[in-house]
Structures are given as structure tokens and as C-alpha cells.
Amino acid sequence: MVNWRPQKKLADARHRGGDPGKRRALTTVILVVATLSAAATTVAVPPLAALDLDVVLGNFDGRNRACLGDGSGGFACADVSTDTNNTQEVRLGFVDGDSHLDAVFANSDQRNRVCLGNGGGGFACSDVSTGMNTTTGVALGLVNGDPNLDAIFANVQQGSQICLGDGEGGFVCSDAGAGTGFGVALGLVDGDPNLDAVFANGSQRNQVCLGNGVGGFACSDVSTDTNFTVKVALGFVDGDSNLDAVFANSNDVDERNRVCLGDGSGDFVCSDVSPDTHLSQSLALGLVNDDSNLDAVFGDFGSTNRVCLGDGSGGFACSDVSANTNGTLDQALGFVDGDPNLDVVFANGGQDSRICLGDGAGGFTCSDLSTEEGSSFGVALGELGSSEIFADGFESGDTSAWSTTVP
């Protein structure tokens, strides 16, 4: 087993070692639908029985892995490519012109990589650009007004980058206008239809960067906090229609995770998620229990992972996901085992990655994802295989076979 030691600033070690329009607009609807507000219950999603969600693991100093799900919580894993990577995070989306999910890997001190899926769980990989950065986070979205999926990379030792997609798997990259960052999330933060970016900036102030719809951003501080923040997720946490931000802080001595409620104009009011102090390395938002209030799951290094059930007004009640002490560095929420309860996959460094099946009430039953022990720093969920009902809905625009009610 790799000897991992939790540190006050483990995230420092993470970066050292650490038509087409409709198709792309729906890039991750099946994964993020649980983070939408209760009012958004008419989003069309494929029936859960038709989706055997798969897992892509981003590994450090090893080959990235694709694990095909069997629909009941089991997985069979294989290499994404023969590359040896220093991957910190992975995101899935429709990058080129087909209906097969592709993967974008954020790599530390290597070129970031895009791997185009073939619909059968296989990939063909290439560099995103010729630049080599200390990248620890990536987010995908439609940034510049065309139907081609774009990527924003959070870089620790350099300025963060925006890479505009050409719809064929290629990108043109430039400075995003934000400072150095460990994590990034995209969403509609202010009142216009242009995607905005929120950066988790380590020991600097976190930033919100308002997009202009053509690939440019104007950035300002989220708050005066100077926590050691490594991850951010966006969702509707309180009862209004303004997007909120939740931050994972990686200082277990005196820093608590933070929730920042948006006012719809790009400004935020921040408070503690809970009185707990943990070495949080990751988080994900979703509807974990049976109410309509958005919940948060935090991945903690050297302690138990936490699930924090939202009260719909910006408050949370937190408890352990399981009794396991983990080396968690990332996680993803999705419907893994065919029931309507959200499950979570944890990427662990120096331990087996874990899958925790949700019971719909905020509880989980956890087991190893596979018998492999690796150093997984990133994880994403998606349908990599040839689910015909899924692909046909994207290709034809006919989603009549899909559900129009969020489970």
C-alpha cells in the first residue's frame, strides 16, 4: 500500500504528485439533474433501467481506468490508454460530433489530455494543447456561444486556462483571466445566459468570473475568506432561483467547509456548512435523501467521508457516510445500481476506490469498486457503452421514451 499521510495542505501534494447543439447542451443532464432546483422536475432523462452508469478513474503515476458498470453496482475495469498519467481530475462530456461520451483529464506537470470515446468503453487520446501546466481541476461547458463543448482548467502554478472546443475533439487555449486555482465549476451565476466560472483558489480568495458569452471573463472575489479551498460545486442550495456555491476546505485545524448563497447578480453571502473541521478534498451536490433540498457529500482525507443533508434554506445536518477512514481525493454522484437513489463513487489515493449505494434516506452501503489498489485522484460517472435508448434520444431529439420526472 502506498503510504499516504494527511497534511494541512495535502492539496499542495496533489499538484506535485499529485444536433450537435442539442447533444452537447445535454452533455451531463443525467448526472447533474439531481442538482437542479425542485422546480426543474420536467427535465427529460433516460429511464434508469436503460443506464448502466460507468466509472472513469483518473490515476496519479499510473494508467487511467474505465470501469463498465453492470447496472447492479458491479464494475469491470480496463485501461483508458497506455499513457502513464499524473491525473488530478476527470470530466466527461460530448466533445466531438458523435453521441459517445468523451473524457478530459486534468494532469499535473503533464499536458492535459482529451480521450474520445468509441461507444464501447474504449478511447483514443491526444493532447488538449501543447502547454504543460500544474493542473488540478477541470470543468466542461458551453462557454463561447457555439454548440461545441469547451473546457476550463484550474492551474496551481500558472493562470487558469480556457480551451474552446472545435466540435471535433480539438481545442484552442488561452488565459481564462483568473488567478491560480485548485478547482473550478461552471454555472449561470448572474442574470444573463452566459456561463460563469467559480474557482477554488487554495490559500487565496476564491473567485467568481462572470462570462461574456464569447469566451471572456471578468473576475472578482467571492468573499473575503482566505481558506485553503480545493474544490467547489454549484447548485440551488436555498429556496430561490439563484445559483449557490459550496466550497471544500483542506485545513482540518481551523477551517470549516463553506456555503455561499448567491444573489443572482454574481455576489455571495457565505457561512459554515457545519461546525466540523475536516481535511476535505472534494465534494459533490445532489438529492441524496427523499426531499427536494440539495445535499452535499464531502470526500475527506484521513477521516470519514461526510454526507450533509440540506434543509432548503442553506443549512446542513452532517453525518458520516460510513465508518471507514479514507484517503478520498474526488467523488461523483450518479444512479449506479438501477434504483432511483443516488449513489456515490469515491476516488481514493493509496486505497481501493469505493462505491457507496444510497438508500434514498441519506444512508449508504459501501464496498470496494474493484480489487485494484491505485492512486486515484479523480472520478467521473457516465454511460460509456452503447445504450441505444440513450444514444437514440440524443441523435434524433426524440426523448419520448425518457422520463420527464426527476426520480
PDB file of N, CA, C and O in Angstrom, residues 79-142:
ATOM      1  N   ASP A  79      -7.782  -0.312 -18.896  1.00  0.00           N
ATOM      2  CA  ASP A  79      -7.057   0.930 -19.107  1.00  0.00           C
ATOM      3  C   ASP A  79      -7.763   1.807 -20.140  1.00  0.00           C
ATOM      4  O   ASP A  79      -8.264   1.312 -21.159  1.00  0.00           O
ATOM      5  N   VAL A  80      -7.773   3.118 -19.897  1.00  0.00           N
ATOM      6  CA  VAL A  80      -8.250   4.068 -20.892  1.00  0.00           C
ATOM      7  C   VAL A  80      -7.276   4.125 -22.063  1.00  0.00           C
ATOM      8  O   VAL A  80      -7.666   4.181 -23.226  1.00  0.00           O
ATOM      9  N   SER A  81      -5.978   4.132 -21.760  1.00  0.00           N
ATOM     10  CA  SER A  81      -4.927   4.145 -22.767  1.00  0.00           C
ATOM     11  C   SER A  81      -3.658   3.593 -22.140  1.00  0.00           C
ATOM     12  O   SER A  81      -3.655   3.206 -20.960  1.00  0.00           O
ATOM     13  N   THR A  82      -2.592   3.564 -22.903  1.00  0.00           N
ATOM     14  CA  THR A  82      -1.311   3.085 -22.376  1.00  0.00           C
ATOM     15  C   THR A  82      -0.501   4.195 -21.723  1.00  0.00           C
ATOM     16  O   THR A  82       0.618   3.965 -21.260  1.00  0.00           O
ATOM     17  N   ASP A  83      -1.043   5.403 -21.682  1.00  0.00           N
ATOM     18  CA  ASP A  83      -0.342   6.538 -21.075  1.00  0.00           C
ATOM     19  C   ASP A  83      -0.170   6.331 -19.578  1.00  0.00           C
ATOM     20  O   ASP A  83      -1.077   5.831 -18.892  1.00  0.00           O
ATOM     21  N   THR A  84       0.971   6.760 -19.057  1.00  0.00           N
ATOM     22  CA  THR A  84       1.158   6.897 -17.616  1.00  0.00           C
ATOM     23  C   THR A  84       0.909   8.355 -17.259  1.00  0.00           C
ATOM     24  O   THR A  84       1.576   9.255 -17.772  1.00  0.00           O
ATOM     25  N   ASN A  85      -0.077   8.584 -16.402  1.00  0.00           N
ATOM     26  CA  ASN A  85      -0.574   9.930 -16.177  1.00  0.00           C
ATOM     27  C   ASN A  85      -0.322  10.411 -14.755  1.00  0.00           C
ATOM     28  O   ASN A  85      -0.135   9.613 -13.835  1.00  0.00           O
ATOM     29  N   ASN A  86      -0.339  11.736 -14.611  1.00  0.00           N
ATOM     30  CA  ASN A  86      -0.408  12.368 -13.298  1.00  0.00           C
ATOM     31  C   ASN A  86      -1.751  13.091 -13.203  1.00  0.00           C
ATOM     32  O   ASN A  86      -1.821  14.300 -13.011  1.00  0.00           O
ATOM     33  N   THR A  87      -2.828  12.335 -13.351  1.00  0.00           N
ATOM     34  CA  THR A  87      -4.159  12.928 -13.436  1.00  0.00           C
ATOM     35  C   THR A  87      -4.662  13.352 -12.065  1.00  0.00           C
ATOM     36  O   THR A  87      -4.549  12.616 -11.083  1.00  0.00           O
ATOM     37  N   GLN A  88      -5.226  14.556 -12.034  1.00  0.00           N
ATOM     38  CA  GLN A  88      -5.791  15.116 -10.819  1.00  0.00           C
ATOM     39  C   GLN A  88      -7.324  15.128 -10.839  1.00  0.00           C
ATOM     40  O   GLN A  88      -7.956  15.072  -9.782  1.00  0.00           O
ATOM     41  N   GLU A  89      -7.913  15.233 -12.027  1.00  0.00           N
ATOM     42  CA  GLU A  89      -9.364  15.281 -12.126  1.00  0.00           C
ATOM     43  C   GLU A  89      -9.771  14.861 -13.533  1.00  0.00           C
ATOM     44  O   GLU A  89      -9.003  15.011 -14.498  1.00  0.00           O
ATOM     45  N   VAL A  90     -10.987  14.343 -13.668  1.00  0.00           N
ATOM     46  CA  VAL A  90     -11.513  13.933 -14.967  1.00  0.00           C
ATOM     47  C   VAL A  90     -12.972  14.371 -15.059  1.00  0.00           C
ATOM     48  O   VAL A  90     -13.708  14.329 -14.068  1.00  0.00           O
ATOM     49  N   ARG A  91     -13.356  14.813 -16.258  1.00  0.00           N
ATOM     50  CA  ARG A  91     -14.745  15.158 -16.519  1.00  0.00           C
ATOM     51  C   ARG A  91     -15.165  14.545 -17.846  1.00  0.00           C
ATOM     52  O   ARG A  91     -14.355  14.406 -18.764  1.00  0.00           O
ATOM     53  N   LEU A  92     -16.440  14.187 -17.946  1.00  0.00           N
ATOM     54  CA  LEU A  92     -16.989  13.564 -19.139  1.00  0.00           C
ATOM     55  C   LEU A  92     -17.943  14.519 -19.847  1.00  0.00           C
ATOM     56  O   LEU A  92     -18.671  15.280 -19.205  1.00  0.00           O
ATOM     57  N   GLY A  93     -17.946  14.445 -21.165  1.00  0.00           N
ATOM     58  CA  GLY A  93     -18.859  15.255 -21.961  1.00  0.00           C
ATOM     59  C   GLY A  93     -18.777  14.853 -23.420  1.00  0.00           C
ATOM     60  O   GLY A  93     -17.916  14.065 -23.815  1.00  0.00           O
ATOM     61  N   PHE A  94     -19.660  15.409 -24.247  1.00  0.00           N
ATOM     62  CA  PHE A  94     -19.673  15.116 -25.676  1.00  0.00           C
ATOM     63  C   PHE A  94     -18.799  16.144 -26.392  1.00  0.00           C
ATOM     64  O   PHE A  94     -19.243  17.224 -26.766  1.00  0.00           O
ATOM     65  N   VAL A  95     -17.542  15.807 -26.584  1.00  0.00           N
ATOM     66  CA  VAL A  95     -16.539  16.744 -27.077  1.00  0.00           C
ATOM     67  C   VAL A  95     -16.508  16.805 -28.594  1.00  0.00           C
ATOM     68  O   VAL A  95     -16.333  17.879 -29.169  1.00  0.00           O
ATOM     69  N   ASP A  96     -16.664  15.660 -29.244  1.00  0.00           N
ATOM     70  CA  ASP A  96     -16.655  15.671 -30.705  1.00  0.00           C
ATOM     71  C   ASP A  96     -18.080  15.504 -31.223  1.00  0.00           C
ATOM     72  O   ASP A  96     -19.040  15.692 -30.485  1.00  0.00           O
ATOM     73  N   GLY A  97     -18.243  15.157 -32.473  1.00  0.00           N
ATOM     74  CA  GLY A  97     -19.554  15.230 -33.098  1.00  0.00           C
ATOM     75  C   GLY A  97     -20.411  13.997 -33.001  1.00  0.00           C
ATOM     76  O   GLY A  97     -21.429  13.923 -33.695  1.00  0.00           O
ATOM     77  N   ASP A  98     -20.058  13.018 -32.163  1.00  0.00           N
ATOM     78  CA  ASP A  98     -20.893  11.833 -32.064  1.00  0.00           C
ATOM     79  C   ASP A  98     -21.616  11.795 -30.722  1.00  0.00           C
ATOM     80  O   ASP A  98     -21.539  12.730 -29.938  1.00  0.00           O
ATOM     81  N   SER A  99     -22.321  10.695 -30.496  1.00  0.00           N
ATOM     82  CA  SER A  99     -23.118  10.557 -29.268  1.00  0.00           C
ATOM     83  C   SER A  99     -22.400   9.764 -28.197  1.00  0.00           C
ATOM     84  O   SER A  99     -23.021   9.307 -27.244  1.00  0.00           O
ATOM     85  N   HIS A 100     -21.088   9.578 -28.332  1.00  0.00           N
ATOM     86  CA  HIS A 100     -20.314   8.807 -27.364  1.00  0.00           C
ATOM     87  C   HIS A 100     -19.632   9.752 -26.382  1.00  0.00           C
ATOM     88  O   HIS A 100     -18.999  10.726 -26.784  1.00  0.00           O
ATOM     89  N   LEU A 101     -19.737   9.435 -25.111  1.00  0.00           N
ATOM     90  CA  LEU A 101     -19.104  10.268 -24.097  1.00  0.00           C
ATOM     91  C   LEU A 101     -17.584  10.233 -24.235  1.00  0.00           C
ATOM     92  O   LEU A 101     -16.990   9.175 -24.465  1.00  0.00           O
ATOM     93  N   ASP A 102     -16.987  11.407 -24.079  1.00  0.00           N
ATOM     94  CA  ASP A 102     -15.540  11.578 -24.119  1.00  0.00           C
ATOM     95  C   ASP A 102     -15.052  11.994 -22.735  1.00  0.00           C
ATOM     96  O   ASP A 102     -15.826  12.421 -21.882  1.00  0.00           O
ATOM     97  N   ALA A 103     -13.760  11.864 -22.511  1.00  0.00           N
ATOM     98  CA  ALA A 103     -13.163  12.202 -21.218  1.00  0.00           C
ATOM     99  C   ALA A 103     -12.076  13.254 -21.396  1.00  0.00           C
ATOM    100  O   ALA A 103     -11.290  13.190 -22.346  1.00  0.00           O
ATOM    101  N   VAL A 104     -12.056  14.216 -20.486  1.00  0.00           N
ATOM    102  CA  VAL A 104     -10.995  15.218 -20.435  1.00  0.00           C
ATOM    103  C   VAL A 104     -10.287  15.076 -19.091  1.00  0.00           C
ATOM    104  O   VAL A 104     -10.942  15.104 -18.043  1.00  0.00           O
ATOM    105  N   PHE A 105      -8.975  14.897 -19.152  1.00  0.00           N
ATOM    106  CA  PHE A 105      -8.173  14.657 -17.956  1.00  0.00           C
ATOM    107  C   PHE A 105      -7.309  15.873 -17.644  1.00  0.00           C
ATOM    108  O   PHE A 105      -6.591  16.386 -18.511  1.00  0.00           O
ATOM    109  N   ALA A 106      -7.380  16.335 -16.390  1.00  0.00           N
ATOM    110  CA  ALA A 106      -6.519  17.402 -15.887  1.00  0.00           C
ATOM    111  C   ALA A 106      -5.279  16.767 -15.280  1.00  0.00           C
ATOM    112  O   ALA A 106      -5.382  16.000 -14.314  1.00  0.00           O
ATOM    113  N   ASN A 107      -4.119  17.068 -15.840  1.00  0.00           N
ATOM    114  CA  ASN A 107      -2.865  16.418 -15.439  1.00  0.00           C
ATOM    115  C   ASN A 107      -1.901  17.412 -14.808  1.00  0.00           C
ATOM    116  O   ASN A 107      -1.809  18.563 -15.229  1.00  0.00           O
ATOM    117  N   SER A 108      -1.171  16.936 -13.822  1.00  0.00           N
ATOM    118  CA  SER A 108      -0.186  17.753 -13.119  1.00  0.00           C
ATOM    119  C   SER A 108       1.180  17.594 -13.761  1.00  0.00           C
ATOM    120  O   SER A 108       1.704  16.467 -13.854  1.00  0.00           O
ATOM    121  N   ASP A 109       1.754  18.721 -14.227  1.00  0.00           N
ATOM    122  CA  ASP A 109       3.089  18.742 -14.824  1.00  0.00           C
ATOM    123  C   ASP A 109       3.175  17.844 -16.048  1.00  0.00           C
ATOM    124  O   ASP A 109       4.233  17.286 -16.367  1.00  0.00           O
ATOM    125  N   GLN A 110       2.058  17.669 -16.712  1.00  0.00           N
ATOM    126  CA  GLN A 110       1.961  16.992 -17.998  1.00  0.00           C
ATOM    127  C   GLN A 110       0.946  17.765 -18.841  1.00  0.00           C
ATOM    128  O   GLN A 110       0.204  18.611 -18.324  1.00  0.00           O
ATOM    129  N   ARG A 111       0.902  17.447 -20.118  1.00  0.00           N
ATOM    130  CA  ARG A 111      -0.151  18.027 -20.942  1.00  0.00           C
ATOM    131  C   ARG A 111      -1.500  17.412 -20.572  1.00  0.00           C
ATOM    132  O   ARG A 111      -1.599  16.209 -20.336  1.00  0.00           O
ATOM    133  N   ASN A 112      -2.520  18.276 -20.501  1.00  0.00           N
ATOM    134  CA  ASN A 112      -3.868  17.766 -20.294  1.00  0.00           C
ATOM    135  C   ASN A 112      -4.295  16.960 -21.517  1.00  0.00           C
ATOM    136  O   ASN A 112      -3.854  17.225 -22.637  1.00  0.00           O
ATOM    137  N   ARG A 113      -5.178  15.982 -21.287  1.00  0.00           N
ATOM    138  CA  ARG A 113      -5.500  15.029 -22.343  1.00  0.00           C
ATOM    139  C   ARG A 113      -7.011  14.973 -22.593  1.00  0.00           C
ATOM    140  O   ARG A 113      -7.811  15.077 -21.652  1.00  0.00           O
ATOM    141  N   VAL A 114      -7.375  14.796 -23.864  1.00  0.00           N
ATOM    142  CA  VAL A 114      -8.752  14.517 -24.245  1.00  0.00           C
ATOM    143  C   VAL A 114      -8.782  13.125 -24.861  1.00  0.00           C
ATOM    144  O   VAL A 114      -7.951  12.785 -25.715  1.00  0.00           O
ATOM    145  N   CYS A 115      -9.711  12.303 -24.397  1.00  0.00           N
ATOM    146  CA  CYS A 115      -9.835  10.926 -24.867  1.00  0.00           C
ATOM    147  C   CYS A 115     -11.230  10.740 -25.431  1.00  0.00           C
ATOM    148  O   CYS A 115     -12.228  10.795 -24.694  1.00  0.00           O
ATOM    149  N   LEU A 116     -11.319  10.553 -26.740  1.00  0.00           N
ATOM    150  CA  LEU A 116     -12.597  10.450 -27.430  1.00  0.00           C
ATOM    151  C   LEU A 116     -13.120   9.028 -27.332  1.00  0.00           C
ATOM    152  O   LEU A 116     -12.439   8.068 -27.703  1.00  0.00           O
ATOM    153  N   GLY A 117     -14.348   8.894 -26.832  1.00  0.00           N
ATOM    154  CA  GLY A 117     -14.943   7.586 -26.636  1.00  0.00           C
ATOM    155  C   GLY A 117     -15.467   6.981 -27.925  1.00  0.00           C
ATOM    156  O   GLY A 117     -15.894   7.696 -28.844  1.00  0.00           O
ATOM    157  N   ASN A 118     -15.466   5.646 -27.986  1.00  0.00           N
ATOM    158  CA  ASN A 118     -15.954   4.947 -29.174  1.00  0.00           C
ATOM    159  C   ASN A 118     -17.320   4.317 -28.969  1.00  0.00           C
ATOM    160  O   ASN A 118     -17.827   3.617 -29.857  1.00  0.00           O
ATOM    161  N   GLY A 119     -17.933   4.547 -27.805  1.00  0.00           N
ATOM    162  CA  GLY A 119     -19.253   4.000 -27.535  1.00  0.00           C
ATOM    163  C   GLY A 119     -19.232   2.593 -26.992  1.00  0.00           C
ATOM    164  O   GLY A 119     -20.284   2.054 -26.644  1.00  0.00           O
ATOM    165  N   GLY A 120     -18.068   1.989 -26.897  1.00  0.00           N
ATOM    166  CA  GLY A 120     -17.948   0.643 -26.352  1.00  0.00           C
ATOM    167  C   GLY A 120     -17.065   0.576 -25.129  1.00  0.00           C
ATOM    168  O   GLY A 120     -16.671  -0.516 -24.708  1.00  0.00           O
ATOM    169  N   GLY A 121     -16.730   1.738 -24.592  1.00  0.00           N
ATOM    170  CA  GLY A 121     -15.852   1.772 -23.427  1.00  0.00           C
ATOM    171  C   GLY A 121     -14.402   2.018 -23.765  1.00  0.00           C
ATOM    172  O   GLY A 121     -13.565   2.109 -22.858  1.00  0.00           O
ATOM    173  N   GLY A 122     -14.064   2.136 -25.057  1.00  0.00           N
ATOM    174  CA  GLY A 122     -12.700   2.419 -25.471  1.00  0.00           C
ATOM    175  C   GLY A 122     -12.504   3.877 -25.817  1.00  0.00           C
ATOM    176  O   GLY A 122     -13.471   4.615 -26.053  1.00  0.00           O
ATOM    177  N   PHE A 123     -11.244   4.308 -25.868  1.00  0.00           N
ATOM    178  CA  PHE A 123     -10.922   5.719 -26.090  1.00  0.00           C
ATOM    179  C   PHE A 123      -9.713   5.853 -27.000  1.00  0.00           C
ATOM    180  O   PHE A 123      -8.831   4.987 -27.032  1.00  0.00           O
ATOM    181  N   ALA A 124      -9.659   6.983 -27.718  1.00  0.00           N
ATOM    182  CA  ALA A 124      -8.477   7.408 -28.462  1.00  0.00           C
ATOM    183  C   ALA A 124      -8.048   8.753 -27.907  1.00  0.00           C
ATOM    184  O   ALA A 124      -8.821   9.721 -27.938  1.00  0.00           O
ATOM    185  N   CYS A 125      -6.825   8.852 -27.394  1.00  0.00           N
ATOM    186  CA  CYS A 125      -6.398  10.006 -26.609  1.00  0.00           C
ATOM    187  C   CYS A 125      -5.390  10.870 -27.348  1.00  0.00           C
ATOM    188  O   CYS A 125      -4.580  10.377 -28.134  1.00  0.00           O
ATOM    189  N   SER A 126      -5.427  12.176 -27.048  1.00  0.00           N
ATOM    190  CA  SER A 126      -4.474  13.138 -27.594  1.00  0.00           C
ATOM    191  C   SER A 126      -4.355  14.305 -26.626  1.00  0.00           C
ATOM    192  O   SER A 126      -5.131  14.435 -25.675  1.00  0.00           O
ATOM    193  N   ASP A 127      -3.363  15.176 -26.870  1.00  0.00           N
ATOM    194  CA  ASP A 127      -3.159  16.338 -26.015  1.00  0.00           C
ATOM    195  C   ASP A 127      -4.242  17.386 -26.270  1.00  0.00           C
ATOM    196  O   ASP A 127      -4.655  17.611 -27.412  1.00  0.00           O
ATOM    197  N   VAL A 128      -4.672  18.052 -25.207  1.00  0.00           N
ATOM    198  CA  VAL A 128      -5.575  19.188 -25.351  1.00  0.00           C
ATOM    199  C   VAL A 128      -4.848  20.348 -26.005  1.00  0.00           C
ATOM    200  O   VAL A 128      -5.381  21.031 -26.886  1.00  0.00           O
ATOM    201  N   SER A 129      -3.608  20.589 -25.582  1.00  0.00           N
ATOM    202  CA  SER A 129      -2.782  21.648 -26.150  1.00  0.00           C
ATOM    203  C   SER A 129      -1.324  21.280 -25.933  1.00  0.00           C
ATOM    204  O   SER A 129      -1.007  20.261 -25.319  1.00  0.00           O
ATOM    205  N   THR A 130      -0.429  22.124 -26.423  1.00  0.00           N
ATOM    206  CA  THR A 130       0.997  21.868 -26.248  1.00  0.00           C
ATOM    207  C   THR A 130       1.522  22.381 -24.919  1.00  0.00           C
ATOM    208  O   THR A 130       2.658  22.096 -24.560  1.00  0.00           O
ATOM    209  N   GLY A 131       0.716  23.143 -24.194  1.00  0.00           N
ATOM    210  CA  GLY A 131       1.158  23.676 -22.912  1.00  0.00           C
ATOM    211  C   GLY A 131       1.214  22.604 -21.843  1.00  0.00           C
ATOM    212  O   GLY A 131       0.450  21.632 -21.859  1.00  0.00           O
ATOM    213  N   MET A 132       2.128  22.779 -20.897  1.00  0.00           N
ATOM    214  CA  MET A 132       2.276  21.854 -19.779  1.00  0.00           C
ATOM    215  C   MET A 132       2.112  22.646 -18.498  1.00  0.00           C
ATOM    216  O   MET A 132       2.930  23.513 -18.185  1.00  0.00           O
ATOM    217  N   ASN A 133       1.040  22.362 -17.756  1.00  0.00           N
ATOM    218  CA  ASN A 133       0.710  23.120 -16.566  1.00  0.00           C
ATOM    219  C   ASN A 133       0.573  22.205 -15.362  1.00  0.00           C
ATOM    220  O   ASN A 133       0.519  20.983 -15.495  1.00  0.00           O
ATOM    221  N   THR A 134       0.521  22.829 -14.200  1.00  0.00           N
ATOM    222  CA  THR A 134       0.218  22.093 -12.978  1.00  0.00           C
ATOM    223  C   THR A 134      -1.285  22.196 -12.760  1.00  0.00           C
ATOM    224  O   THR A 134      -1.773  23.010 -11.992  1.00  0.00           O
ATOM    225  N   THR A 135      -2.020  21.369 -13.477  1.00  0.00           N
ATOM    226  CA  THR A 135      -3.480  21.450 -13.497  1.00  0.00           C
ATOM    227  C   THR A 135      -4.071  20.502 -12.471  1.00  0.00           C
ATOM    228  O   THR A 135      -3.684  19.338 -12.390  1.00  0.00           O
ATOM    229  N   THR A 136      -5.019  20.991 -11.681  1.00  0.00           N
ATOM    230  CA  THR A 136      -5.657  20.169 -10.661  1.00  0.00           C
ATOM    231  C   THR A 136      -7.167  20.091 -10.810  1.00  0.00           C
ATOM    232  O   THR A 136      -7.806  19.319 -10.105  1.00  0.00           O
ATOM    233  N   GLY A 137      -7.760  20.895 -11.691  1.00  0.00           N
ATOM    234  CA  GLY A 137      -9.205  20.863 -11.851  1.00  0.00           C
ATOM    235  C   GLY A 137      -9.616  21.185 -13.271  1.00  0.00           C
ATOM    236  O   GLY A 137      -8.900  21.880 -13.999  1.00  0.00           O
ATOM    237  N   VAL A 138     -10.786  20.680 -13.675  1.00  0.00           N
ATOM    238  CA  VAL A 138     -11.319  20.954 -14.999  1.00  0.00           C
ATOM    239  C   VAL A 138     -12.838  20.952 -14.926  1.00  0.00           C
ATOM    240  O   VAL A 138     -13.443  20.209 -14.148  1.00  0.00           O
ATOM    241  N   ALA A 139     -13.457  21.812 -15.724  1.00  0.00           N
ATOM    242  CA  ALA A 139     -14.904  21.847 -15.876  1.00  0.00           C
ATOM    243  C   ALA A 139     -15.231  21.986 -17.351  1.00  0.00           C
ATOM    244  O   ALA A 139     -14.497  22.644 -18.098  1.00  0.00           O
ATOM    245  N   LEU A 140     -16.325  21.381 -17.782  1.00  0.00           N
ATOM    246  CA  LEU A 140     -16.757  21.424 -19.169  1.00  0.00           C
ATOM    247  C   LEU A 140     -18.071  22.162 -19.292  1.00  0.00           C
ATOM    248  O   LEU A 140     -18.959  22.030 -18.448  1.00  0.00           O
ATOM    249  N   GLY A 141     -18.209  22.942 -20.367  1.00  0.00           N
ATOM    250  CA  GLY A 141     -19.453  23.672 -20.597  1.00  0.00           C
ATOM    251  C   GLY A 141     -19.407  24.436 -21.897  1.00  0.00           C
ATOM    252  O   GLY A 141     -18.372  24.504 -22.571  1.00  0.00           O
ATOM    253  N   LEU A 142     -20.550  25.021 -22.263  1.00  0.00           N
ATOM    254  CA  LEU A 142     -20.662  25.816 -23.491  1.00  0.00           C
ATOM    255  C   LEU A 142     -20.367  27.266 -23.142  1.00  0.00           C
ATOM    256  O   LEU A 142     -21.243  28.012 -22.714  1.00  0.00           O
TER     257      LEU A 142
END
